Short mmCIF file of C-alpha atoms in Angstrom, two decimals:
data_model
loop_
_atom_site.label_atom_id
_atom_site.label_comp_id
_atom_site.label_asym_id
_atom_site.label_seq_id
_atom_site.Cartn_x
_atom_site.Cartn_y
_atom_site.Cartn_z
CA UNK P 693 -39.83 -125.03 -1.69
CA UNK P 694 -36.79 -123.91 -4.05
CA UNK P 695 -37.73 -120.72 -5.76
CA UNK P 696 -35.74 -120.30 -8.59
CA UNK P 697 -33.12 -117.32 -7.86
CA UNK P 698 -31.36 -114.70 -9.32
CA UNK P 699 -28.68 -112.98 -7.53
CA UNK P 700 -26.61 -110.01 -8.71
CA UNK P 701 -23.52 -108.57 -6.97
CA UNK P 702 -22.30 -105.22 -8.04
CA UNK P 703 -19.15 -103.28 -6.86
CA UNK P 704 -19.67 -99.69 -8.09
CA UNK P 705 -16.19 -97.73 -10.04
CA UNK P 706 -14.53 -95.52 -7.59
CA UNK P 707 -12.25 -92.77 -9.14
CA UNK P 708 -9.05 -91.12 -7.22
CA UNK P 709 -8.58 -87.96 -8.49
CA UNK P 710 -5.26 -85.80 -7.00
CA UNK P 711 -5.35 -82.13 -7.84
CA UNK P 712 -2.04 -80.10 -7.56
CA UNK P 713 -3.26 -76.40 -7.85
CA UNK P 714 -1.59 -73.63 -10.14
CA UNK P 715 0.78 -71.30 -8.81
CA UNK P 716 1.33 -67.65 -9.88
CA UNK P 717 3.73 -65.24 -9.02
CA UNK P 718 3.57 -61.15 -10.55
CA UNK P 719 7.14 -58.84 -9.44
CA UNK P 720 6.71 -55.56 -10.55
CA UNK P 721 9.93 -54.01 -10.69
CA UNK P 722 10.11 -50.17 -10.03
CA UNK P 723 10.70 -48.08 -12.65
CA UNK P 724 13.59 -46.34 -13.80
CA UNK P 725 13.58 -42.62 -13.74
CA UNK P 726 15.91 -40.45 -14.70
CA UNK P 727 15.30 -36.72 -13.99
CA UNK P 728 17.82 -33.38 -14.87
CA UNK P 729 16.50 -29.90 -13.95
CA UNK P 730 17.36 -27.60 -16.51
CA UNK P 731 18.99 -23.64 -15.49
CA UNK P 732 16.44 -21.59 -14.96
CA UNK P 733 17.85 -17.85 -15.38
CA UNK P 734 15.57 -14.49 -14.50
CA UNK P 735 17.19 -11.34 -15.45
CA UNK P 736 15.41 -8.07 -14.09
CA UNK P 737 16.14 -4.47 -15.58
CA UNK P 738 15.09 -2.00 -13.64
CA UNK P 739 14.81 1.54 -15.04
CA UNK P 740 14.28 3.80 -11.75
CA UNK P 741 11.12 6.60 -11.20
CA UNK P 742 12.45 9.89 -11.27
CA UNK P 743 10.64 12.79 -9.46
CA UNK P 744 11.81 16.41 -10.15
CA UNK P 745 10.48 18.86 -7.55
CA UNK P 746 11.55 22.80 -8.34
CA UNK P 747 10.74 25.27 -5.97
CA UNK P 748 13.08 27.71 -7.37
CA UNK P 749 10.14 29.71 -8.16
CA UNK P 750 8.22 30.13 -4.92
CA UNK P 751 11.35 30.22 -3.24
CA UNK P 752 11.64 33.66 -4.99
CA UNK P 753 8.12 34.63 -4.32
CA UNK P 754 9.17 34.76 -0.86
CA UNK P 755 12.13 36.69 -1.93
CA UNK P 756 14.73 34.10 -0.82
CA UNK P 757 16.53 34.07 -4.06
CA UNK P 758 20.01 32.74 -5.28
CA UNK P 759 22.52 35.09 -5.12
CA UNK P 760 23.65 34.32 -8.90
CA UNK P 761 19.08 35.09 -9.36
CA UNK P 762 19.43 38.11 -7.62
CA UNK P 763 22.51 39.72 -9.55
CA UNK P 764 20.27 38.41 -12.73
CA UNK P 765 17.60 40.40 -11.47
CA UNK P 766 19.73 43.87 -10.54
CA UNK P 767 21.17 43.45 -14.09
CA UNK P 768 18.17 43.42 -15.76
CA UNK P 769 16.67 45.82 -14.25
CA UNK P 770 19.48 48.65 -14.23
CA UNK P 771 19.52 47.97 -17.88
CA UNK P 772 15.76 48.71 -18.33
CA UNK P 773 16.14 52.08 -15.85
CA UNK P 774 19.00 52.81 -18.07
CA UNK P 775 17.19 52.59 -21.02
CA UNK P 776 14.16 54.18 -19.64
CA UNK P 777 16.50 57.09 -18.30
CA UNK P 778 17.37 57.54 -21.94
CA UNK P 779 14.01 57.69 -23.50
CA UNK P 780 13.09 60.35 -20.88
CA UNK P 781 16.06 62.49 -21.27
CA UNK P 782 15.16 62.37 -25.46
CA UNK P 783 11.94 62.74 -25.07
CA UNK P 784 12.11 65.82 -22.26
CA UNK P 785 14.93 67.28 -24.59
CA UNK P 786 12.50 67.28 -27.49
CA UNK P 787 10.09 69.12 -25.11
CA UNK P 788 12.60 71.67 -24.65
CA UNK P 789 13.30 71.83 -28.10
CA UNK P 790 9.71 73.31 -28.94
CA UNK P 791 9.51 75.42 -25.59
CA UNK P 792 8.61 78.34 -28.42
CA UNK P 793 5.32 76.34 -29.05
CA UNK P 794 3.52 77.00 -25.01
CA UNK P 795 3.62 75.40 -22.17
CA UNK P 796 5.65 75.12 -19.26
CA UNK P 797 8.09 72.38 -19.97
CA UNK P 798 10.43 73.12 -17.52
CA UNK P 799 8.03 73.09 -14.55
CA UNK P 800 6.01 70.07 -15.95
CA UNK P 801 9.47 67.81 -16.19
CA UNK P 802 10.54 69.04 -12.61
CA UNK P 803 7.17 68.03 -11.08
CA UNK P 804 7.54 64.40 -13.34
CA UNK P 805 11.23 64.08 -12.48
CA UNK P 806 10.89 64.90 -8.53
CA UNK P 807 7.86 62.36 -8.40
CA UNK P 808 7.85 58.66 -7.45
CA UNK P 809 5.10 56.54 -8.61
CA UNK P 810 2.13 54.77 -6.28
CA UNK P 811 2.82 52.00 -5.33
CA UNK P 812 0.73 49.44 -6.44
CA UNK P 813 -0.74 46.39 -4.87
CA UNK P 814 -3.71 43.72 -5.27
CA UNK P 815 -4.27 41.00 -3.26
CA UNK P 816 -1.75 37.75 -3.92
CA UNK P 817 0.09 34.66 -2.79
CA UNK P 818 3.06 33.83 -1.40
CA UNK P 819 4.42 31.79 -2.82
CA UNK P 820 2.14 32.25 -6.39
CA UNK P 821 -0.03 29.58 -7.73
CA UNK P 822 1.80 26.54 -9.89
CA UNK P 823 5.45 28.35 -8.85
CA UNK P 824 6.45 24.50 -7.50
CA UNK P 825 6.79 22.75 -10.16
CA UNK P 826 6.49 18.89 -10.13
CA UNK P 827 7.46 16.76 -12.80
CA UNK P 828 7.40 12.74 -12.55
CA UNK P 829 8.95 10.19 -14.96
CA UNK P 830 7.46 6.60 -14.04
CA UNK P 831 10.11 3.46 -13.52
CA UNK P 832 10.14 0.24 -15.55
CA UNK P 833 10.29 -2.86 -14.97
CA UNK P 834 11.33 -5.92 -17.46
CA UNK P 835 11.57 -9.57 -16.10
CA UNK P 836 13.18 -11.91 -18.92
CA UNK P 837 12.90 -15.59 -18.06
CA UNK P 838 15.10 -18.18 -19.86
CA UNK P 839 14.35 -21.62 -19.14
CA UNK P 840 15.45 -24.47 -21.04
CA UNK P 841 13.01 -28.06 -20.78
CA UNK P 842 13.65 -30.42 -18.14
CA UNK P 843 15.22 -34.02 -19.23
CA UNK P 844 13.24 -37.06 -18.39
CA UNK P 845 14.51 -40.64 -18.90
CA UNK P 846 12.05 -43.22 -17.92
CA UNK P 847 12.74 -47.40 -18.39
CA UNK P 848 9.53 -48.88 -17.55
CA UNK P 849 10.27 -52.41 -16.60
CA UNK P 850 8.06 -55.48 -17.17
CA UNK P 851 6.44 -57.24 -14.72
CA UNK P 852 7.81 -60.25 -13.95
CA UNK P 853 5.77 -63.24 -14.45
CA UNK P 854 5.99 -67.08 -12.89
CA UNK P 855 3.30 -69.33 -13.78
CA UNK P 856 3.23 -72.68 -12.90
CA UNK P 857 -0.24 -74.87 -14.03
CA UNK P 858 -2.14 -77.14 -11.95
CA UNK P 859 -2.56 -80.14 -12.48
CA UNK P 860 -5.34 -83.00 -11.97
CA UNK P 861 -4.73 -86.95 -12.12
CA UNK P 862 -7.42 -88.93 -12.49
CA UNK P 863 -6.71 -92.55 -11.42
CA UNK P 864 -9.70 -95.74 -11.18
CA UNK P 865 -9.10 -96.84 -7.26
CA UNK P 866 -11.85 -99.38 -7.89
CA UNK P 867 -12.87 -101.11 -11.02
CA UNK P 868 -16.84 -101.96 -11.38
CA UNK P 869 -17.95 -105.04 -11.28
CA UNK P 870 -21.13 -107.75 -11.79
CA UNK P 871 -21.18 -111.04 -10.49
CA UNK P 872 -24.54 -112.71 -11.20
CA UNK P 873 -25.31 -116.20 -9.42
CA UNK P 874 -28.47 -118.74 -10.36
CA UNK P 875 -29.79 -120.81 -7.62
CA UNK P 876 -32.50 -123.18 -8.48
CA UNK P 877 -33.13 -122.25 -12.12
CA UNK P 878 -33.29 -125.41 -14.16
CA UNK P 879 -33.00 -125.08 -18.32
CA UNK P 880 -35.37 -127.06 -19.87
CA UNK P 881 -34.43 -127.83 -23.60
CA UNK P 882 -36.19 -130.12 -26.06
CA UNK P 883 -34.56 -133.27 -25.18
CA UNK P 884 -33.20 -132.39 -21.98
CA UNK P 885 -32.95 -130.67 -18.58
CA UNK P 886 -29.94 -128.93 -17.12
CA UNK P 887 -29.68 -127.41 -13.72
CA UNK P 888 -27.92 -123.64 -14.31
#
């Protein structure tokens, strides 16, 4: 028996596709830099300490005096016997003066005259309290700094930049097609019959 057939034959598209990727390239370049140190200048004054230290004083406590001290010292003093001999010798002649009024001048001024007086001492210190006398003045110091600002040049350079795009072609390898056969299929019309 003839069935009546239909046959289709299809043949799918096929697509070729070629890809060509992108290519990118970054170059940095190193930057430029310029650098100048400026003077740097320190200038120092320097005022020095100064310590006195006078021991002229217990120096003489201990009696070891300066010769230029010790003529001072004679000076002085032969002055004040000398004036001291002269009070006396006034005041004793004033006592003879009034030897009318009593008394016994004479003897009293002999006794006075021939007469040393006590020696006198308390306890002390050789050399005396305070007789060194320090005196300090301190030092100074003054740093001045003069510094001018260092120069910097710096060219920063652009990176460097290569680009190439990919690309992707899209090409049909294989077209689709249909092919469609009849076997046994008849077409009946009104008036007529036709095989198909």
């Amino acid at each position: 028996m003839n069935l009546p057939q239909i046959r289709l034959q299809t043949q799918q598209a096929k697509i070729n596709m070629t890809t060509t990727p992108p290519q990118q390239s970054i170059e940095q370049p190193q930057t430029e830099l310029d650098l100048q140190n400026a003077k740097l200048e320190m200038e120092i004054e320097r005022t020095p300490a100064k310590l006195t230290i006078d021991q002229t004083k217990a120096w003489e406590d201990m009696d070891l005096k300066h010769i230029f001290r010790r003529i001072e010292e004679a000076a002085q003093l032969g002055y004040e016997d000398w004036l001291e001999g002269i009070a006396r010798r006034a005041r004793q002649g004033d006592e003879l003066m009034r030897i009318e009024e009593g008394g016994n001048p004479i003897a009293d001024q002999a006794k006075v005259n021939s007469e040393t007086p006590p020696k006198e001492f308390n306890i002390g210190w050789v050399p005396s309290h305070f007789s060194v006398k320090i005196h300090y003045e301190p030092g100074d110091v003054n740093i001045k700094w003069r510094h001018e600002r260092a120069i910097i040049n710096a060219k920063i350079n652009a990176p460097k930049m290569d680009y190439n795009p990919g690309k992707v072609e899209i090409q049909m390898a294989q077209y689709p097609d249909v092919k469609v056969d009849f076997e046994n299929l008849t077409f009946k019309g009104i008036n007529f019959e036709m095989n198909i």
